[in-house]
Every structure is written in structure tokens, then in C-alpha cells.
mmCIF file of C-alpha atoms and ligand atoms in Angstrom:
data_model
loop_
_atom_site.group_PDB
_atom_site.id
_atom_site.type_symbol
_atom_site.label_atom_id
_atom_site.label_comp_id
_atom_site.label_asym_id
_atom_site.label_seq_id
_atom_site.Cartn_x
_atom_site.Cartn_y
_atom_site.Cartn_z
ATOM 1 C CA UNK A 13 0.000 0.000 0.000
ATOM 2 C CA UNK A 14 1.350 3.413 -0.928
ATOM 3 C CA UNK A 15 1.956 5.845 1.875
ATOM 4 C CA UNK A 16 1.524 9.565 1.696
ATOM 5 C CA UNK A 17 3.399 12.405 3.320
ATOM 6 C CA UNK A 18 0.978 15.268 3.500
ATOM 7 C CA UNK A 19 0.243 18.528 5.199
ATOM 8 C CA UNK A 20 -2.844 19.052 7.275
ATOM 9 C CA UNK A 21 -4.618 21.273 4.735
ATOM 10 C CA UNK A 22 -3.758 19.024 1.799
ATOM 11 C CA UNK A 23 -1.831 21.452 -0.397
ATOM 12 C CA UNK A 24 1.484 19.654 -0.004
ATOM 13 C CA UNK A 25 1.498 15.981 -0.885
ATOM 14 C CA UNK A 26 4.166 13.393 -1.306
ATOM 15 C CA UNK A 27 4.480 9.680 -1.852
ATOM 16 C CA UNK A 28 6.565 7.379 0.336
ATOM 17 C CA UNK A 29 7.585 3.887 -0.752
ATOM 18 C CA UNK A 30 6.807 1.516 2.097
ATOM 19 C CA UNK A 31 10.200 -0.225 1.977
ATOM 20 C CA UNK A 32 12.470 -0.634 4.960
ATOM 21 C CA UNK A 33 13.229 2.513 6.907
ATOM 22 C CA UNK A 34 16.463 3.060 8.834
ATOM 23 C CA UNK A 35 14.389 3.214 11.976
ATOM 24 C CA UNK A 36 11.248 4.517 13.537
ATOM 25 C CA UNK A 37 12.224 6.309 16.701
ATOM 26 C CA UNK A 38 10.740 8.664 19.242
ATOM 27 C CA UNK A 39 13.095 11.585 19.839
ATOM 28 C CA UNK A 40 12.989 13.397 23.172
ATOM 29 C CA UNK A 41 15.600 16.018 22.345
ATOM 30 C CA UNK A 42 15.027 19.653 23.227
ATOM 31 C CA UNK A 43 15.460 20.739 19.618
ATOM 32 C CA UNK A 44 12.555 18.631 18.352
ATOM 33 C CA UNK A 45 10.444 20.029 21.190
ATOM 34 C CA UNK A 46 11.470 23.621 20.417
ATOM 35 C CA UNK A 47 10.565 23.018 16.789
ATOM 36 C CA UNK A 48 7.111 21.655 17.680
ATOM 37 C CA UNK A 49 6.542 24.773 19.791
ATOM 38 C CA UNK A 50 7.698 26.994 16.957
ATOM 39 C CA UNK A 51 5.249 25.319 14.583
ATOM 40 C CA UNK A 52 2.479 25.960 17.132
ATOM 41 C CA UNK A 53 0.673 22.822 16.112
ATOM 42 C CA UNK A 54 -0.822 20.499 18.731
ATOM 43 C CA UNK A 55 -0.486 16.752 18.467
ATOM 44 C CA UNK A 56 3.144 16.580 17.347
ATOM 45 C CA UNK A 57 4.518 15.296 20.663
ATOM 46 C CA UNK A 58 3.635 12.491 23.045
ATOM 47 C CA UNK A 59 2.864 13.114 26.720
ATOM 48 C CA UNK A 60 6.583 13.175 27.592
ATOM 49 C CA UNK A 61 7.611 15.585 24.868
ATOM 50 C CA UNK A 62 8.738 13.005 22.300
ATOM 51 C CA UNK A 63 8.399 13.228 18.516
ATOM 52 C CA UNK A 64 7.737 10.048 16.500
ATOM 53 C CA UNK A 65 10.110 10.040 13.503
ATOM 54 C CA UNK A 66 10.547 7.621 10.585
ATOM 55 C CA UNK A 67 14.191 7.907 9.503
ATOM 56 C CA UNK A 68 14.554 6.760 5.918
ATOM 57 C CA UNK A 69 16.633 6.991 2.772
ATOM 58 C CA UNK A 70 15.138 9.989 0.941
ATOM 59 C CA UNK A 71 15.111 8.147 -2.367
ATOM 60 C CA UNK A 72 11.892 6.551 -1.027
ATOM 61 C CA UNK A 73 10.175 9.944 -0.830
ATOM 62 C CA UNK A 74 9.009 12.379 -3.493
ATOM 63 C CA UNK A 75 6.659 15.312 -3.685
ATOM 64 C CA UNK A 76 3.568 15.000 -5.868
ATOM 65 C CA UNK A 77 1.951 18.397 -5.194
ATOM 66 C CA UNK A 78 2.576 21.743 -3.558
ATOM 67 C CA UNK A 79 6.377 21.916 -3.640
ATOM 68 C CA UNK A 80 6.040 25.711 -3.804
ATOM 69 C CA UNK A 81 4.568 25.573 -0.280
ATOM 70 C CA UNK A 82 7.594 23.758 1.140
ATOM 71 C CA UNK A 83 9.555 25.993 3.514
ATOM 72 C CA UNK A 84 12.682 25.522 5.581
ATOM 73 C CA UNK A 85 13.852 26.686 8.986
ATOM 74 C CA UNK A 86 16.693 25.914 11.318
ATOM 75 C CA UNK A 87 16.901 26.470 15.045
ATOM 76 C CA UNK A 88 20.553 27.537 14.823
ATOM 77 C CA UNK A 89 23.170 28.402 12.170
ATOM 78 C CA UNK A 90 24.558 24.847 12.086
ATOM 79 C CA UNK A 91 21.402 22.964 13.021
ATOM 80 C CA UNK A 92 19.386 20.425 11.086
ATOM 81 C CA UNK A 93 17.226 21.745 8.274
ATOM 82 C CA UNK A 94 13.617 21.434 9.338
ATOM 83 C CA UNK A 95 11.206 21.390 6.426
ATOM 84 C CA UNK A 96 7.533 22.211 6.787
ATOM 85 C CA UNK A 97 4.473 23.246 4.782
ATOM 86 C CA UNK A 98 4.110 27.028 4.882
ATOM 87 C CA UNK A 99 0.324 26.782 4.270
ATOM 88 C CA UNK A 100 -0.528 25.115 7.593
ATOM 89 C CA UNK A 101 2.829 24.647 9.392
ATOM 90 C CA UNK A 102 2.800 20.863 9.140
ATOM 91 C CA UNK A 103 6.304 19.404 9.601
ATOM 92 C CA UNK A 104 7.454 17.436 6.544
ATOM 93 C CA UNK A 105 10.958 16.261 7.323
ATOM 94 C CA UNK A 106 14.309 16.948 8.964
ATOM 95 C CA UNK A 107 17.530 16.660 6.973
ATOM 96 C CA UNK A 108 21.232 17.326 7.392
ATOM 97 C CA UNK A 109 22.479 20.529 5.779
ATOM 98 C CA UNK A 110 24.327 18.521 3.132
ATOM 99 C CA UNK A 111 21.792 17.171 0.639
ATOM 100 C CA UNK A 112 24.140 14.390 -0.448
ATOM 101 C CA UNK A 113 23.725 12.715 2.925
ATOM 102 C CA UNK A 114 20.957 10.170 2.338
ATOM 103 C CA UNK A 115 18.886 10.829 5.426
ATOM 104 C CA UNK A 116 15.490 12.311 6.092
ATOM 105 C CA UNK A 117 13.512 12.090 9.318
ATOM 106 C CA UNK A 118 9.813 12.101 8.461
ATOM 107 C CA UNK A 119 7.385 13.044 11.245
ATOM 108 C CA UNK A 120 5.130 9.985 11.596
ATOM 109 C CA UNK A 121 2.211 12.337 12.325
ATOM 110 C CA UNK A 122 2.453 13.616 8.742
ATOM 111 C CA UNK A 123 2.355 10.133 7.215
ATOM 112 C CA UNK A 124 -0.877 8.352 6.298
ATOM 113 C CA UNK A 125 -2.742 6.098 6.594
ATOM 114 C CA UNK A 126 -1.616 5.236 10.160
ATOM 115 C CA UNK A 127 -2.227 1.482 9.873
ATOM 116 C CA UNK A 128 -0.048 1.291 6.765
ATOM 117 C CA UNK A 129 2.640 3.364 8.492
ATOM 118 C CA UNK A 130 2.753 0.831 11.342
ATOM 119 C CA UNK A 131 2.754 -2.089 8.893
ATOM 120 C CA UNK A 132 5.643 -0.632 6.885
ATOM 121 C CA UNK A 133 7.862 0.748 9.636
ATOM 122 C CA UNK A 134 6.788 -1.042 12.804
ATOM 123 C CA UNK A 135 4.931 0.481 15.707
ATOM 124 C CA UNK A 136 5.977 3.694 17.444
ATOM 125 C CA UNK A 137 8.011 3.533 20.614
ATOM 126 C CA UNK A 138 10.358 0.604 19.991
ATOM 127 C CA UNK A 139 13.380 2.883 19.750
ATOM 128 C CA UNK A 140 13.604 5.883 22.051
ATOM 129 C CA UNK A 141 16.384 8.413 21.654
ATOM 130 C CA UNK A 142 17.616 11.348 23.730
ATOM 131 C CA UNK A 143 15.620 9.959 26.649
ATOM 132 C CA UNK A 144 17.706 12.005 29.113
ATOM 133 C CA UNK A 145 15.775 15.105 28.077
ATOM 134 C CA UNK A 146 12.329 13.505 28.159
ATOM 135 C CA UNK A 147 9.698 15.251 30.228
ATOM 136 C CA UNK A 148 9.061 12.400 32.633
ATOM 137 C CA UNK A 149 10.225 8.819 33.075
ATOM 138 C CA UNK A 150 11.262 7.212 29.772
ATOM 139 C CA UNK A 151 13.346 4.058 29.614
ATOM 140 C CA UNK A 152 16.303 4.164 27.244
ATOM 141 C CA UNK A 153 16.575 1.502 24.514
ATOM 142 C CA UNK A 154 20.368 1.207 24.091
ATOM 143 C CA UNK A 155 20.425 -1.915 21.888
ATOM 144 C CA UNK A 156 17.792 -0.603 19.492
ATOM 145 C CA UNK A 157 19.636 2.716 19.466
ATOM 146 C CA UNK A 158 22.887 1.022 18.458
ATOM 147 C CA UNK A 159 21.359 -1.258 15.826
ATOM 148 C CA UNK A 160 19.336 1.563 14.281
ATOM 149 C CA UNK A 161 22.338 3.879 14.365
ATOM 150 C CA UNK A 162 24.416 1.347 12.434
ATOM 151 C CA UNK A 163 21.609 0.954 9.912
ATOM 152 C CA UNK A 164 21.589 4.713 9.344
ATOM 153 C CA UNK A 165 25.355 4.837 8.865
ATOM 154 C CA UNK A 166 25.281 1.876 6.457
ATOM 155 C CA UNK A 167 22.420 3.430 4.493
ATOM 156 C CA UNK A 168 24.189 6.757 4.142
ATOM 157 C CA UNK A 169 27.485 5.158 3.095
ATOM 158 C CA UNK A 170 25.741 2.867 0.605
ATOM 159 C CA UNK A 171 23.941 5.795 -0.992
ATOM 160 C CA UNK A 172 27.218 7.667 -1.284
ATOM 161 C CA UNK A 173 28.872 4.685 -3.002
ATOM 162 C CA UNK A 174 25.958 4.440 -5.417
ATOM 163 C CA UNK A 175 26.241 8.191 -6.058
ATOM 164 C CA UNK A 176 22.596 8.564 -5.211
ATOM 165 C CA UNK A 177 21.230 11.935 -6.264
ATOM 166 C CA UNK A 178 20.448 14.505 -3.549
ATOM 167 C CA UNK A 179 17.225 14.197 -1.610
ATOM 168 C CA UNK A 180 13.886 15.760 -2.527
ATOM 169 C CA UNK A 181 14.626 18.860 -0.475
ATOM 170 C CA UNK A 182 17.760 19.643 -2.489
ATOM 171 C CA UNK A 183 18.643 20.411 -6.082
ATOM 172 C CA UNK A 184 20.964 18.366 -8.283
ATOM 173 C CA UNK A 185 23.972 20.217 -6.863
ATOM 174 C CA UNK A 186 23.001 19.359 -3.312
ATOM 175 C CA UNK A 187 21.821 22.865 -2.436
ATOM 176 C CA UNK A 188 18.605 23.198 -0.398
ATOM 177 C CA UNK A 189 15.590 24.159 -2.551
ATOM 178 C CA UNK A 190 14.842 26.948 -0.010
ATOM 179 C CA UNK A 191 17.224 29.056 1.955
ATOM 180 C CA UNK A 192 16.641 28.112 5.597
ATOM 181 C CA UNK A 193 15.255 30.802 7.889
ATOM 182 C CA UNK A 194 17.553 30.600 10.914
ATOM 183 C CA UNK A 195 16.030 31.694 14.214
ATOM 184 C CA UNK A 196 17.557 34.615 16.056
ATOM 185 C CA UNK A 197 19.114 33.826 19.416
ATOM 186 C CA UNK A 198 16.279 35.426 21.425
ATOM 187 C CA UNK A 199 13.565 33.584 19.547
ATOM 188 C CA UNK A 200 15.433 30.317 19.881
ATOM 189 C CA UNK A 201 15.871 30.816 23.632
ATOM 190 C CA UNK A 202 12.152 31.439 24.069
ATOM 191 C CA UNK A 203 11.301 28.045 22.570
ATOM 192 C CA UNK A 204 13.425 25.836 24.802
ATOM 193 C CA UNK A 205 12.183 24.110 27.944
ATOM 194 C CA UNK A 206 11.551 26.428 30.827
ATOM 195 C CA UNK A 207 11.860 25.784 34.531
HETATM 196 ZN ZN1 LIG B 328 -0.926 22.736 4.270
HETATM 197 ZN ZN1 LIG B 329 15.111 15.365 18.285
#
């Protein structure tokens, strides 16, 4: 069954091949939380401040509509590129700054239909990362973390050997299709955990 990556209002649409992902992981890092706050969209995080991410080789993902609505931000000058739909602020994917690195983290909340997402990538919550900054008790999954990490490294190296073309968020030269809007220090500080 084909999977779609889509924004809430439906203007941006993409197709995702349901092949093996690097991992499906819930990330409890402060950056993912700051980003969810910046988007001002409810429902992106679990009760402990975690974001459910499907990490995958971007060759499995392509846009089918609304590429002109795709926007890019970064929390800091060297931070991940965080791609979202400008129409309704739905997150679409996180990538490294170098488009030749074959990695994209797709927010599971933006993938549909949910049953097919679970069938293709496994259920949420098997791998938990950055648990030290969770908001509440979350048990680390060190073995899954290691295995999944190796799978990511192998996937990226394999893509480089195959000279895979840059991901859907980048042009043929590996440049991002949008210049990222980098948050100013004060705005960034206001988004991080308080208290
Ligand atoms: Zn939208
Ligand atoms: Zn994170």
C-alpha cells in the first residue's frame, strides 16, 4: 500500500515507498520540542515531549503536489534543516544541511494512513532516543539505538557509493531548494524548555 506524506490542509502531498526505513524512533531532544513549539501545532509530541520520527533513505520519498509551499527553517546556524508546509505549518521532514547525505527524518504524524505506516515501519516507541531530556520517566533503549544507528550509517554510506542523487529537499547540486530561515538567538531561547 502506498503511503503519503501530506500537510494538514492538503496542499502539499508526497508519496513514500513503504520499503524498509532506517528506523522509527521517538526523539525526546530539546530541539525537536522547540521546533514543535515553533510550529504551534498540537499533536506533534507524546505526553513526555517526544516526537515520533521515521528515519529513511530519501530516495523513497518524493513530492507530488505543492512543492512551492515547502519551507525551511533551522533552530541555529549549524542545526538540522527542518522542512515544513508554509500553508498550515505541518512538519514534513528533517535533513542534514548537506543534501548528499541520504537521510530524512519524516514526522510519523504527517504520514498516512496510520495502519499502513505501522505495517511498513513497525509500531511507534520501539526505539527511544535522547531519553535524558524527556519530560518524565522514559526508559532508554540502548540496543535498538545502536542497531538503528548502524543501519543509518550503512544506508548513508551505501547511498554515497551508489552516487545517489540529492534528496527531494535539495537540487541536483546538493543545495537546499529553499534558503533556511535561521532563528535569532532570542527567539530560539524562548522556545526551549523552561523551569
Ligand atoms: Zn498545508
Ligand atoms: Zn530530536
